[in-house]
mmCIF file of C-alpha atoms in Angstrom:
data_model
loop_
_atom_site.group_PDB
_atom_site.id
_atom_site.type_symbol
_atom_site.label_atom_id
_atom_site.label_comp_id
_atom_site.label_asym_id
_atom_site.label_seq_id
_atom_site.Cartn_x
_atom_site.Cartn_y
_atom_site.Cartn_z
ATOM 1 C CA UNK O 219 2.031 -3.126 -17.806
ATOM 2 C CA UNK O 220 3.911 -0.122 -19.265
ATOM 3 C CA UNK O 221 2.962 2.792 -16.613
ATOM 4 C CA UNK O 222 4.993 2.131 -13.164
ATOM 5 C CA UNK O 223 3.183 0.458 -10.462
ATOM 6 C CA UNK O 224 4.438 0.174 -6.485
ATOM 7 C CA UNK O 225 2.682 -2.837 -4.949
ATOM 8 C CA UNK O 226 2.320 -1.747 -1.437
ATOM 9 C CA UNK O 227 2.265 -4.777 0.942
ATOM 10 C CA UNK O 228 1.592 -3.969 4.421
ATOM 11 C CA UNK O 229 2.953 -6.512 6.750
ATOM 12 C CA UNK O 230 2.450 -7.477 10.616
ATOM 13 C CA UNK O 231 4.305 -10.427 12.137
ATOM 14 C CA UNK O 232 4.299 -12.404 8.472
ATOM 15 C CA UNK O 233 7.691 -13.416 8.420
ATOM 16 C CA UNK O 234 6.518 -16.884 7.238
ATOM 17 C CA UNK O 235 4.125 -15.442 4.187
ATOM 18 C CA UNK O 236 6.265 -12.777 2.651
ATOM 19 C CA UNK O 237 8.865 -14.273 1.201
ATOM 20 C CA UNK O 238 6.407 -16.609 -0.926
ATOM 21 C CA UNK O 239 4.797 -13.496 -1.825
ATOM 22 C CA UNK O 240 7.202 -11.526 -3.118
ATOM 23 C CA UNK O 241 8.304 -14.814 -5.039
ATOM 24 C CA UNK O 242 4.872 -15.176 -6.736
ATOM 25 C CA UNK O 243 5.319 -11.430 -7.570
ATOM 26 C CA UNK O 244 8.803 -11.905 -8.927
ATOM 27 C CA UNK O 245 7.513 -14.719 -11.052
ATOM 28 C CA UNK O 246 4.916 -12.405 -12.629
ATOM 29 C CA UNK O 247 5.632 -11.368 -16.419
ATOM 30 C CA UNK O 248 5.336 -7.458 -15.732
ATOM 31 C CA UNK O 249 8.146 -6.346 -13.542
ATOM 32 C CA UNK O 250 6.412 -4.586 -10.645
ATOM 33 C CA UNK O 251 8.217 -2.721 -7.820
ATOM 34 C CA UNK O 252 7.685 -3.761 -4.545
ATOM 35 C CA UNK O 253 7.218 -2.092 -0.997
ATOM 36 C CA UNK O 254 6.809 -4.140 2.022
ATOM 37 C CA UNK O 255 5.892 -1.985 4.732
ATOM 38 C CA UNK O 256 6.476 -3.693 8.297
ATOM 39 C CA UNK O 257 3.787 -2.086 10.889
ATOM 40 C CA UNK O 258 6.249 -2.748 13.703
ATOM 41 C CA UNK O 259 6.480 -6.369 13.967
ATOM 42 C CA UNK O 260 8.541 -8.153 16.282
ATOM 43 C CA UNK O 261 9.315 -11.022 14.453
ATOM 44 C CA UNK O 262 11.524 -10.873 11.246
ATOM 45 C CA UNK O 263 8.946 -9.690 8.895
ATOM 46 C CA UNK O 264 10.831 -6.836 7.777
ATOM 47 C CA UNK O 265 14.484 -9.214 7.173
ATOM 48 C CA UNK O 266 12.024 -11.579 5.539
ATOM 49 C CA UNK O 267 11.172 -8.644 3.026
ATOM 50 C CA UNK O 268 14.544 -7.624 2.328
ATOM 51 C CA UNK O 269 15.366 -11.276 1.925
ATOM 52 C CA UNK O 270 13.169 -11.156 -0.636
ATOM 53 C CA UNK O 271 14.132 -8.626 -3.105
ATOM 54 C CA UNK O 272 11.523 -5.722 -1.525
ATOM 55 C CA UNK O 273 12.234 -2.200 -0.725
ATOM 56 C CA UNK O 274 11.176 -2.461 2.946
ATOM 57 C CA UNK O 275 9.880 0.693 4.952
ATOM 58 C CA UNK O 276 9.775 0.140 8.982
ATOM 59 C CA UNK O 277 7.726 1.740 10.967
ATOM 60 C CA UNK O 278 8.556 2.680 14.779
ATOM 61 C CA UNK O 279 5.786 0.701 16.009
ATOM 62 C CA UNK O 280 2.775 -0.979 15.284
ATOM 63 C CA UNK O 281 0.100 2.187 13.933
ATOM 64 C CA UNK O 282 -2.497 -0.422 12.332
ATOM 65 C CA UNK O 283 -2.931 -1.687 8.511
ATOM 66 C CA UNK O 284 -4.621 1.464 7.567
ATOM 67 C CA UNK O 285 -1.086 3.598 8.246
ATOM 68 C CA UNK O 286 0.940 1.106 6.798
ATOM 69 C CA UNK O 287 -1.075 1.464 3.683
ATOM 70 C CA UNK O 288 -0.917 5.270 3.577
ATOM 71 C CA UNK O 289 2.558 4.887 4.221
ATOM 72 C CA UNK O 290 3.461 2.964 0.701
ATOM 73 C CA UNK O 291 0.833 5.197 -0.812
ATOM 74 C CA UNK O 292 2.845 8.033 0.183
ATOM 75 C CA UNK O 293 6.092 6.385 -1.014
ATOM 76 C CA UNK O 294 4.286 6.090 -4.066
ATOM 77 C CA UNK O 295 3.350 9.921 -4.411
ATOM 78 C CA UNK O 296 6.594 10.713 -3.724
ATOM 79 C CA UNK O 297 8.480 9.021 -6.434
ATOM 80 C CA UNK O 298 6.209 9.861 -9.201
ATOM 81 C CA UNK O 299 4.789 6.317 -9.776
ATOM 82 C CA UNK O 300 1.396 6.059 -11.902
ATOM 83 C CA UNK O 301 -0.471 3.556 -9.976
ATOM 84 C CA UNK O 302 -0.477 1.842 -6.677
ATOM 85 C CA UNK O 303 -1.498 -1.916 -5.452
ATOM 86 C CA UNK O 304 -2.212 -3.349 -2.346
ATOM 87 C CA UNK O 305 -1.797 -7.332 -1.225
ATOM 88 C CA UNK O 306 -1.618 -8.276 2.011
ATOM 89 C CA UNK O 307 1.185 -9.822 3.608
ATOM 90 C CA UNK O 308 -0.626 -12.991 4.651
ATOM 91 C CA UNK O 309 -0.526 -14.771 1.307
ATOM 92 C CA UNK O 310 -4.210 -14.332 0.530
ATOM 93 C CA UNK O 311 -4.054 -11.943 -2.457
ATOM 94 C CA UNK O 312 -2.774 -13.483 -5.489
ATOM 95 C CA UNK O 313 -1.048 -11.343 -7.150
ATOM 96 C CA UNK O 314 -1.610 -13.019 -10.890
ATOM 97 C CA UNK O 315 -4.735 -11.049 -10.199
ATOM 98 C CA UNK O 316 -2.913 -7.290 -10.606
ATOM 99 C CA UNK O 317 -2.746 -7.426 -14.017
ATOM 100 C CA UNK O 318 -7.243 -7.780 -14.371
ATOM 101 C CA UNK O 319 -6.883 -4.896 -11.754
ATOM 102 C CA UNK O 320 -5.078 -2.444 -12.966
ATOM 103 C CA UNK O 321 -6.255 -2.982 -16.478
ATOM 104 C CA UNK O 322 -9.173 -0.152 -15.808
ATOM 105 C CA UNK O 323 -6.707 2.395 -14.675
ATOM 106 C CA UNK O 324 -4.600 2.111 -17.317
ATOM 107 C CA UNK O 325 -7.506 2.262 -19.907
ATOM 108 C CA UNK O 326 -8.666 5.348 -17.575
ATOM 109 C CA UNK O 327 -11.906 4.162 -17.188
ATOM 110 C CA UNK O 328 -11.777 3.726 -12.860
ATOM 111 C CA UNK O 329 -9.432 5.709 -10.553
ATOM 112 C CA UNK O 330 -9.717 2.437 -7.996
ATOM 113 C CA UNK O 331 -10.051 -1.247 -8.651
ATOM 114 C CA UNK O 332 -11.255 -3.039 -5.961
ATOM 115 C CA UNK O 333 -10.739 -7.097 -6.063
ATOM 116 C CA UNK O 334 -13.916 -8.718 -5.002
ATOM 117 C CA UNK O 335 -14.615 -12.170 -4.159
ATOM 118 C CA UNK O 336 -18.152 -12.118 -4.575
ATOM 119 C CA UNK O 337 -18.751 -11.055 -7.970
ATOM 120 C CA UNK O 338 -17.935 -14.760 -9.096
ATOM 121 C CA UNK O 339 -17.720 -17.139 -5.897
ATOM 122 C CA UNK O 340 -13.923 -18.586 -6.839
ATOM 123 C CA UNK O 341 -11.362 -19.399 -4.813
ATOM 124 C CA UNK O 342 -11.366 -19.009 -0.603
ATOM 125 C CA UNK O 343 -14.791 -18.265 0.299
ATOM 126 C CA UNK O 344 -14.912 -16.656 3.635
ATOM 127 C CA UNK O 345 -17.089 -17.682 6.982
ATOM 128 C CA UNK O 346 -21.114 -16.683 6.609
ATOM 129 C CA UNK O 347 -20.706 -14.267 9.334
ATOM 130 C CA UNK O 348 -18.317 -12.576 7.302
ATOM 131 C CA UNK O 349 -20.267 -12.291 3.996
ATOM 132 C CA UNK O 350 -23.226 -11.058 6.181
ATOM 133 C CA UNK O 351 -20.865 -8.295 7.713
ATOM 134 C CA UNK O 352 -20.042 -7.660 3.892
ATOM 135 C CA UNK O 353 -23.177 -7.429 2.723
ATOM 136 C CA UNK O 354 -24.028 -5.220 5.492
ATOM 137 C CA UNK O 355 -21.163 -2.793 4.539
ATOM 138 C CA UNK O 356 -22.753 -2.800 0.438
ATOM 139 C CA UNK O 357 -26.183 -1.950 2.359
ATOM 140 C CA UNK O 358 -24.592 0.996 3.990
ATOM 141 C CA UNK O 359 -22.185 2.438 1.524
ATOM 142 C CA UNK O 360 -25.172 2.458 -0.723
ATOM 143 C CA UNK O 361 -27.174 4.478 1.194
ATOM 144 C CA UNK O 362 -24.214 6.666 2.426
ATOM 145 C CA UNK O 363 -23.011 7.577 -0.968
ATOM 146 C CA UNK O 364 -24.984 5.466 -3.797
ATOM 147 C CA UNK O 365 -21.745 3.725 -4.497
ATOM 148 C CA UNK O 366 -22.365 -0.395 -4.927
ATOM 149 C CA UNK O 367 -19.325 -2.176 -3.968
ATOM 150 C CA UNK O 368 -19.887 -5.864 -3.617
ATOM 151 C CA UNK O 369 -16.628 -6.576 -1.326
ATOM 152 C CA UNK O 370 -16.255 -3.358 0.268
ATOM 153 C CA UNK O 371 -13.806 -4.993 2.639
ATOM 154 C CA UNK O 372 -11.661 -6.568 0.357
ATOM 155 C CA UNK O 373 -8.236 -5.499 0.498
ATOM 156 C CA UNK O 374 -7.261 -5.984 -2.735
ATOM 157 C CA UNK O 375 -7.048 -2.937 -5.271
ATOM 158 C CA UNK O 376 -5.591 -0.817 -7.034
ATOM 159 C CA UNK O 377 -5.239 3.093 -7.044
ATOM 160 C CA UNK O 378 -4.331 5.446 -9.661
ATOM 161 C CA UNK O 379 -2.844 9.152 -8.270
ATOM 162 C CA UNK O 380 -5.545 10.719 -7.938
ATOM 163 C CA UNK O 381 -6.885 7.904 -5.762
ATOM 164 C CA UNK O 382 -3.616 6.992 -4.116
ATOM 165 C CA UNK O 383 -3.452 11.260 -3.124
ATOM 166 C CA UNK O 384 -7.115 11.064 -1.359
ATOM 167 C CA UNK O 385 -6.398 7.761 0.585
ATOM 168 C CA UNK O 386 -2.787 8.770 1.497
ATOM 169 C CA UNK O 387 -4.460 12.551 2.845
ATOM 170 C CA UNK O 388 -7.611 10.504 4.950
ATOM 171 C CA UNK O 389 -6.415 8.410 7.694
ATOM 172 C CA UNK O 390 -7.748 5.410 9.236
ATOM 173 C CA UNK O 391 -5.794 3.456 10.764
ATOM 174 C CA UNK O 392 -7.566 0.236 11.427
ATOM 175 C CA UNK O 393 -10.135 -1.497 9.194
ATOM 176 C CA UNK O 394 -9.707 1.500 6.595
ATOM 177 C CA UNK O 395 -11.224 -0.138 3.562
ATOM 178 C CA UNK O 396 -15.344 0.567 4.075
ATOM 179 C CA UNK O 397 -14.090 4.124 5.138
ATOM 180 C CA UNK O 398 -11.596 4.487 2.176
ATOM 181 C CA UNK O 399 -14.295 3.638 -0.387
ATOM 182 C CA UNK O 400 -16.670 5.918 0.969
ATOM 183 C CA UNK O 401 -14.122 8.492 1.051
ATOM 184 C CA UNK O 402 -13.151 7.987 -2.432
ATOM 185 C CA UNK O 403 -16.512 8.449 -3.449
ATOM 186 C CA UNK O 404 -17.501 11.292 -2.256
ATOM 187 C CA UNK O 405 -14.254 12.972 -3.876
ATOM 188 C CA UNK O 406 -15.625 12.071 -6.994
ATOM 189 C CA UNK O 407 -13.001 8.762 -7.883
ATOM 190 C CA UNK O 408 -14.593 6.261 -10.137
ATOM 191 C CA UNK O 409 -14.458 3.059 -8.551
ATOM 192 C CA UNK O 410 -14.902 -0.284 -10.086
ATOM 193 C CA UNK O 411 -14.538 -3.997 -9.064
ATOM 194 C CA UNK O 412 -13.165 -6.973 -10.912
ATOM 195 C CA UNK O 413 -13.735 -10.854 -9.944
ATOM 196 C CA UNK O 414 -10.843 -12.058 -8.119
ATOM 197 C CA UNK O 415 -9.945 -15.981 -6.121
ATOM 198 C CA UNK O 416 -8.659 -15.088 -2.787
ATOM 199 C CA UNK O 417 -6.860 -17.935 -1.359
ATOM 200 C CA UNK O 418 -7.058 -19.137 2.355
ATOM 201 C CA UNK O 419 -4.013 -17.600 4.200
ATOM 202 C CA UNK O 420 -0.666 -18.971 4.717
ATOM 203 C CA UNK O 421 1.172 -19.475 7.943
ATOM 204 C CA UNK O 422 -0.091 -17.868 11.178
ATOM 205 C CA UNK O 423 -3.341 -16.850 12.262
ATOM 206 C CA UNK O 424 -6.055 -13.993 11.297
ATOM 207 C CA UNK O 425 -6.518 -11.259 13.826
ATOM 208 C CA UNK O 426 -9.964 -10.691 13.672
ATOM 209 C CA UNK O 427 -11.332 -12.931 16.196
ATOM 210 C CA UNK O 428 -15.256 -12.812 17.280
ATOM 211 C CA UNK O 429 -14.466 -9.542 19.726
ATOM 212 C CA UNK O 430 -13.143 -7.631 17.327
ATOM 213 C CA UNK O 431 -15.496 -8.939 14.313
ATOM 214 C CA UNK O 432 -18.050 -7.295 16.684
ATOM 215 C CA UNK O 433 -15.658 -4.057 17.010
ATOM 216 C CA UNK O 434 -14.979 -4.070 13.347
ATOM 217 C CA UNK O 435 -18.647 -4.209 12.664
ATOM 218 C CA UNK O 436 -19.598 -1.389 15.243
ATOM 219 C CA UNK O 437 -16.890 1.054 14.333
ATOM 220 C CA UNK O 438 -16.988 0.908 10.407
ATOM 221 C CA UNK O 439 -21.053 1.184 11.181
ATOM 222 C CA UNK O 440 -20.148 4.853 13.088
ATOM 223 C CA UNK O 441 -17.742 6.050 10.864
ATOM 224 C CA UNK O 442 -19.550 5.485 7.786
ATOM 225 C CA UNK O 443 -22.148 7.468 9.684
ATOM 226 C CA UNK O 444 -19.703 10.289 10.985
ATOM 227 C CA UNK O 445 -18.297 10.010 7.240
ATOM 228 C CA UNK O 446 -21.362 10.586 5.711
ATOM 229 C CA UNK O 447 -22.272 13.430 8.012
ATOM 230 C CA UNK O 448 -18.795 15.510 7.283
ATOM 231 C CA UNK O 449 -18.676 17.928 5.142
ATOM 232 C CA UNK O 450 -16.699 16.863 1.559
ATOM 233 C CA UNK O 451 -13.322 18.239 1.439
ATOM 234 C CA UNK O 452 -11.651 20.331 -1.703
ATOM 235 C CA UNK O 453 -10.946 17.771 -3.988
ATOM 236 C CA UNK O 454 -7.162 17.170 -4.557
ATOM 237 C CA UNK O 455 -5.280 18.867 -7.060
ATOM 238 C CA UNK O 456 -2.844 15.690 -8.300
ATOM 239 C CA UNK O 457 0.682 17.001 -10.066
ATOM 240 C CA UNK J 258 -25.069 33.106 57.351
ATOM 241 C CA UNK J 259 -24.254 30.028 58.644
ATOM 242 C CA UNK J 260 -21.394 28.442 57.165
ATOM 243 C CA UNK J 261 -22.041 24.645 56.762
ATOM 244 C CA UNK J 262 -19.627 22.248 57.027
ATOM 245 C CA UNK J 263 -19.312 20.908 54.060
ATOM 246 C CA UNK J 264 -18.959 24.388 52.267
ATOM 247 C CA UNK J 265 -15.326 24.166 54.529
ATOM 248 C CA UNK J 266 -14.331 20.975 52.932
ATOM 249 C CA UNK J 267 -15.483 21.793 49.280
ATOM 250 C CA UNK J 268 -13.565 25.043 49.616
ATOM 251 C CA UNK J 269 -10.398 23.999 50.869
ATOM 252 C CA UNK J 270 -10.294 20.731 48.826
ATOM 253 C CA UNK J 271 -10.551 22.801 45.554
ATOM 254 C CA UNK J 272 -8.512 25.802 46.985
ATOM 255 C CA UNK J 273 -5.880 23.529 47.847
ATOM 256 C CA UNK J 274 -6.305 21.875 44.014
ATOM 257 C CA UNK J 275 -6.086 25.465 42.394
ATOM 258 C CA UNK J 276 -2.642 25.871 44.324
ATOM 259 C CA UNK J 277 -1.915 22.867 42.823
ATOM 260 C CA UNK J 278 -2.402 23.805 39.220
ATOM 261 C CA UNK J 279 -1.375 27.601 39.960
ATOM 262 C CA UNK J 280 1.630 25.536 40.851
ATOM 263 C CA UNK J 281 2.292 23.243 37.725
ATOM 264 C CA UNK J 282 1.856 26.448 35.297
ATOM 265 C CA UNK J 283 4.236 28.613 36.776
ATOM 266 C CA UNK J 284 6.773 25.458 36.712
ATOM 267 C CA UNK J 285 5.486 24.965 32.833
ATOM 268 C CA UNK J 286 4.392 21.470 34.041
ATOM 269 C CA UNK J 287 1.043 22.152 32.428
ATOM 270 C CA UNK J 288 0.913 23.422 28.981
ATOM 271 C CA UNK J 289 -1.098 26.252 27.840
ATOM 272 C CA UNK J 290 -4.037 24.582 26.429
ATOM 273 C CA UNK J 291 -4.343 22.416 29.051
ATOM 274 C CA UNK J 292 -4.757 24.645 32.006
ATOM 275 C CA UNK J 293 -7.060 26.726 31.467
ATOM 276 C CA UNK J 294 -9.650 23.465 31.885
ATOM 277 C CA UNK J 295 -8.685 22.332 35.188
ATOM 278 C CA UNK J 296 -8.221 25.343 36.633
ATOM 279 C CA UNK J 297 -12.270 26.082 35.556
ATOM 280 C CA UNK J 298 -12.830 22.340 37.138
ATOM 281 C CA UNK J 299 -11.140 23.686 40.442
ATOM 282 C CA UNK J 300 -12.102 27.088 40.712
ATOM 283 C CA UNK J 301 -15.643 26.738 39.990
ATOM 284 C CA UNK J 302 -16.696 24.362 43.229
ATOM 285 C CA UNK J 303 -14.927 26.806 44.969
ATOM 286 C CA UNK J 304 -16.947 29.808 44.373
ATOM 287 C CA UNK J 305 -20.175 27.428 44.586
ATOM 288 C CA UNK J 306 -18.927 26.920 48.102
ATOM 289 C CA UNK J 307 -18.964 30.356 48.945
ATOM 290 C CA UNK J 308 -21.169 31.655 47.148
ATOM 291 C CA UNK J 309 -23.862 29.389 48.269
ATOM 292 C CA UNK J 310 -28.005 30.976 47.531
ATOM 293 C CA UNK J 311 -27.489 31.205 44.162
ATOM 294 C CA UNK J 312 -27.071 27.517 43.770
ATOM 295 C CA UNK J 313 -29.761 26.189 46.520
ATOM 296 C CA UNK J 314 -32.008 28.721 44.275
ATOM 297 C CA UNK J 315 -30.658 26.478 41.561
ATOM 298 C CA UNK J 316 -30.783 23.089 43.143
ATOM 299 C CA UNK J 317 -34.720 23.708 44.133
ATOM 300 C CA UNK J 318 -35.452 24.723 40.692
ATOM 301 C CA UNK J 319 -33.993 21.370 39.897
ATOM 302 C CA UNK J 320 -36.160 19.443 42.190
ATOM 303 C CA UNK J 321 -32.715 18.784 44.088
ATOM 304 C CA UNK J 322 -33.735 17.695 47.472
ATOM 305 C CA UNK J 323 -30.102 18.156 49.253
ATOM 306 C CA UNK J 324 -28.575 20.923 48.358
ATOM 307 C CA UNK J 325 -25.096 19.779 48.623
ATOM 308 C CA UNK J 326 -25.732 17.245 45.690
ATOM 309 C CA UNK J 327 -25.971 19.623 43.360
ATOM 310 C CA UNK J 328 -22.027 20.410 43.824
ATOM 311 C CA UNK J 329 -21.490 16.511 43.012
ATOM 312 C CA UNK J 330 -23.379 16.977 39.992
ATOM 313 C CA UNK J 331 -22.116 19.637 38.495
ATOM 314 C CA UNK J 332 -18.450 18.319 39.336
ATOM 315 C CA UNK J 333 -18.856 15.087 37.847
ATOM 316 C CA UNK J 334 -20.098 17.531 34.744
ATOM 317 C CA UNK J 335 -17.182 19.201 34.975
ATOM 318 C CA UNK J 336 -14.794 16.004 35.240
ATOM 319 C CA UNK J 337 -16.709 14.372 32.397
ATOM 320 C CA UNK J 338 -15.888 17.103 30.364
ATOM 321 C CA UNK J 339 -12.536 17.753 30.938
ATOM 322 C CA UNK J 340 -11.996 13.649 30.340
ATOM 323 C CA UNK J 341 -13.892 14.314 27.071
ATOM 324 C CA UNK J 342 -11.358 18.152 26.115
ATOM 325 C CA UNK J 343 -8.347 15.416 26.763
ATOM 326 C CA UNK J 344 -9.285 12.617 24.694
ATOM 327 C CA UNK J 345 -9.790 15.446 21.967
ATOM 328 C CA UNK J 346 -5.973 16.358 22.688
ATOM 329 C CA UNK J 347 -5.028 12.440 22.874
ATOM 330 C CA UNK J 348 -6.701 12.385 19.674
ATOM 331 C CA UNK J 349 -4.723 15.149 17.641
ATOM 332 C CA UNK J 350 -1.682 13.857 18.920
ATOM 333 C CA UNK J 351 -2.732 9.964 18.040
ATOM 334 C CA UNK J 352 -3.312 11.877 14.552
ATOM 335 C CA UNK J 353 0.334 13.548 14.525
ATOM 336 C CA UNK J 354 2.746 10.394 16.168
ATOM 337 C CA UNK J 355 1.062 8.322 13.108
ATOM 338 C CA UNK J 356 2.416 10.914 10.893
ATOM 339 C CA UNK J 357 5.678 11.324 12.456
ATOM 340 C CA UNK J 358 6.345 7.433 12.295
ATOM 341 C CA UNK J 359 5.608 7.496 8.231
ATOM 342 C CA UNK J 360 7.796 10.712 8.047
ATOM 343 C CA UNK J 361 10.050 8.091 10.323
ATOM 344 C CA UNK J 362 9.893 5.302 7.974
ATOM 345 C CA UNK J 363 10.099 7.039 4.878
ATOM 346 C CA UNK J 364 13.444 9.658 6.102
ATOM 347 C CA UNK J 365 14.717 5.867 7.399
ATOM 348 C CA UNK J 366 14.127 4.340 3.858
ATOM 349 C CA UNK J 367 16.125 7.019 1.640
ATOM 350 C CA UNK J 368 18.655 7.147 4.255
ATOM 351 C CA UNK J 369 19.480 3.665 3.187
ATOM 352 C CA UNK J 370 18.898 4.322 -0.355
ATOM 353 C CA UNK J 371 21.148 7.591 0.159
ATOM 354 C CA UNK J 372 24.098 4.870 2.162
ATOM 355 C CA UNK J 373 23.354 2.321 -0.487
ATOM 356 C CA UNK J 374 24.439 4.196 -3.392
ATOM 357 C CA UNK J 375 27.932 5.363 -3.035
ATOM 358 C CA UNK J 376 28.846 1.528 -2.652
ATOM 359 C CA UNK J 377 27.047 0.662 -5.606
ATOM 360 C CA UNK J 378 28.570 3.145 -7.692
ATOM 361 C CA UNK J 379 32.113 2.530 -6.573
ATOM 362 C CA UNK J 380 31.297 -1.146 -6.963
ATOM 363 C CA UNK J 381 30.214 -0.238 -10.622
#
């Protein structure tokens, strides 16, 4: 990987799945910089970080995963890198899969790379309820901007500038990734997907319980809707 | 004209609100934006007190039987949107704290970078 990459890994209370992570990133063959960005936990996720070799950005308190992201996005703009990755803190992403995702940005055929687990069923397969939720999201996005993402809330990908400028400008601060795609789209980013394993996470537990499966469901549904309906802003000019 | 009862209380109440908010702007306890709302939510059930035909025109028109319920209408309206004005403003500023704790995290990060280096290059 010659271009510089920031992996961006947004963290919340993962104290006891970051330090693996940023092992398994260490022990890649392409030296990748790292940014763990702690959303405000209370337990030693961001000491855990530091521990482990990352840069480590803090913020105040908790502002949800979609802020943390921008956040290392921004970081990213700032100091001129090419391309930006996201994994999430939990242990789920495996980051031997970076170098199949950022391949298209680097051949400059995609400005984002999403990871998707359903293009080839490997690895952790999530719940039923969650592939229906999933498939729901394709439905939508299709209709809302003829984009067909296959994961649309995967949380795996990668972002060139261009991209990495448009997601770091629209905020969402929970369950951004429906939102971000459909945002992306309409700016006129070229978005592909690759096959990747997710793997089941590590310690701890997931936060999105049945409640706020519902929520999640409801409130992507709206602002897809709201997204749709919204004018499309001047694209970006990238320096 | 007779002057009902209720008109009394509906006037005072809201006259004695208005004082209130007259209040809080000239000690700058309500900001600019903000007070111009409430004091349309408190002066208006005061003039619909007083000025009282008008508004029984209005409440037959609506098929209002009582009068006086038109007033409770109108104010839960009023609340309603004023509630829905400050969760606009809640909103914005939501919108700006999340940028101020990235500029937070980010000014926090190079500080460190900024204290970091000096050791390393006197170390080197």
């Amino acid at each position: 990987m010659g271009p510089r990459t920031l992996v961006v890994v947004p963290a919340f209370n993962e104290a006891g799945n970051v330090g693996r992570l940023l092992a398994e990133i260490r022990a890649l063959p392409d030296r990748l910089d790292v940014v763990v960005v702690d959303d405000g936990s209370p337990d030693a996720t961001a000491g855990a970080a530091a521990a482990g070799g990352a840069r480590v950005l803090r913020l105040p308190f908790n502002c949800g995963i979609g802020a943390a992201v921008q956040t290392g996005l921004r970081l990213a703009l700032e100091e001129g890198y090419e391309f930006a990755a996201r994994l999430d803190g939990d242990g789920q992403h495996d980051p031997r899969a970076l170098a199949a995702l950022l391949a298209p940005l680097e051949a400059g055929r995609a400005d984002f790379v999403i990871g998707s687990r359903y293009l080839e069923r490997q690895g952790f397969q999530s719940s039923a309820a969650r592939r229906a939720g999933s498939r729901w999201f394709s439905v939508l996005l299709r209709l809302a901007c003829g984009q067909h993402v296959s994961d649309p809330t995967s949380g795996l990908w990668t972002a060139n500038r261009r991209a990495a400028a448009v997601l770091a400008a629209h905020s969402t601060s929970d369950y951004p990734e429906v939102d971000a795609v459909l945002h992306l789209a309409r700016q006129g980013c070229v978005i592909t997907e690759v096959p990747v394993a997710m793997r089941a996470r590590g310690a701890g537990r997931s936060s999105i319980d049945t409640p706020r499966a519902l929520y999640y469901v409801l409130k992507v549904t709206i602002a897809l809707a709201a997204g749709r309906l919204r004018p499309v802003p001047a694209r970006r000019r990238i320096e | 004209m007779r002057f009902e009862l209720f008109q009394a209380v509906v006037g005072f109440s809201s006259l004695g609100l208005t004082l209130v908010v007259l209040e809080l702007i000239r000690r700058r306890r309500l900001k600019d934006e903000l007070w111009l709302p409430w004091l349309v939510v408190t002066v208006t059930p005061l003039v619909m007190s007083f000025w009282i035909r008008p508004w029984a025109a209005l409440a037959h028109w609506l098929g209002i039987v009582y009068e006086p319920a038109l007033l409770f209408v109108l104010g839960i309206l009023l609340c309603l949107a004023l509630i829905l004005y400050l969760t606009v403003v809640v909103s914005s500023l939501m919108r700006q704290n999340l940028r101020l704790a990235q500029d937070v995290a980010l000014l926090h990060h190079r500080l460190e970078m900024l204290a970091a280096a000096p050791s390393q290059s006197s170390r080197a």
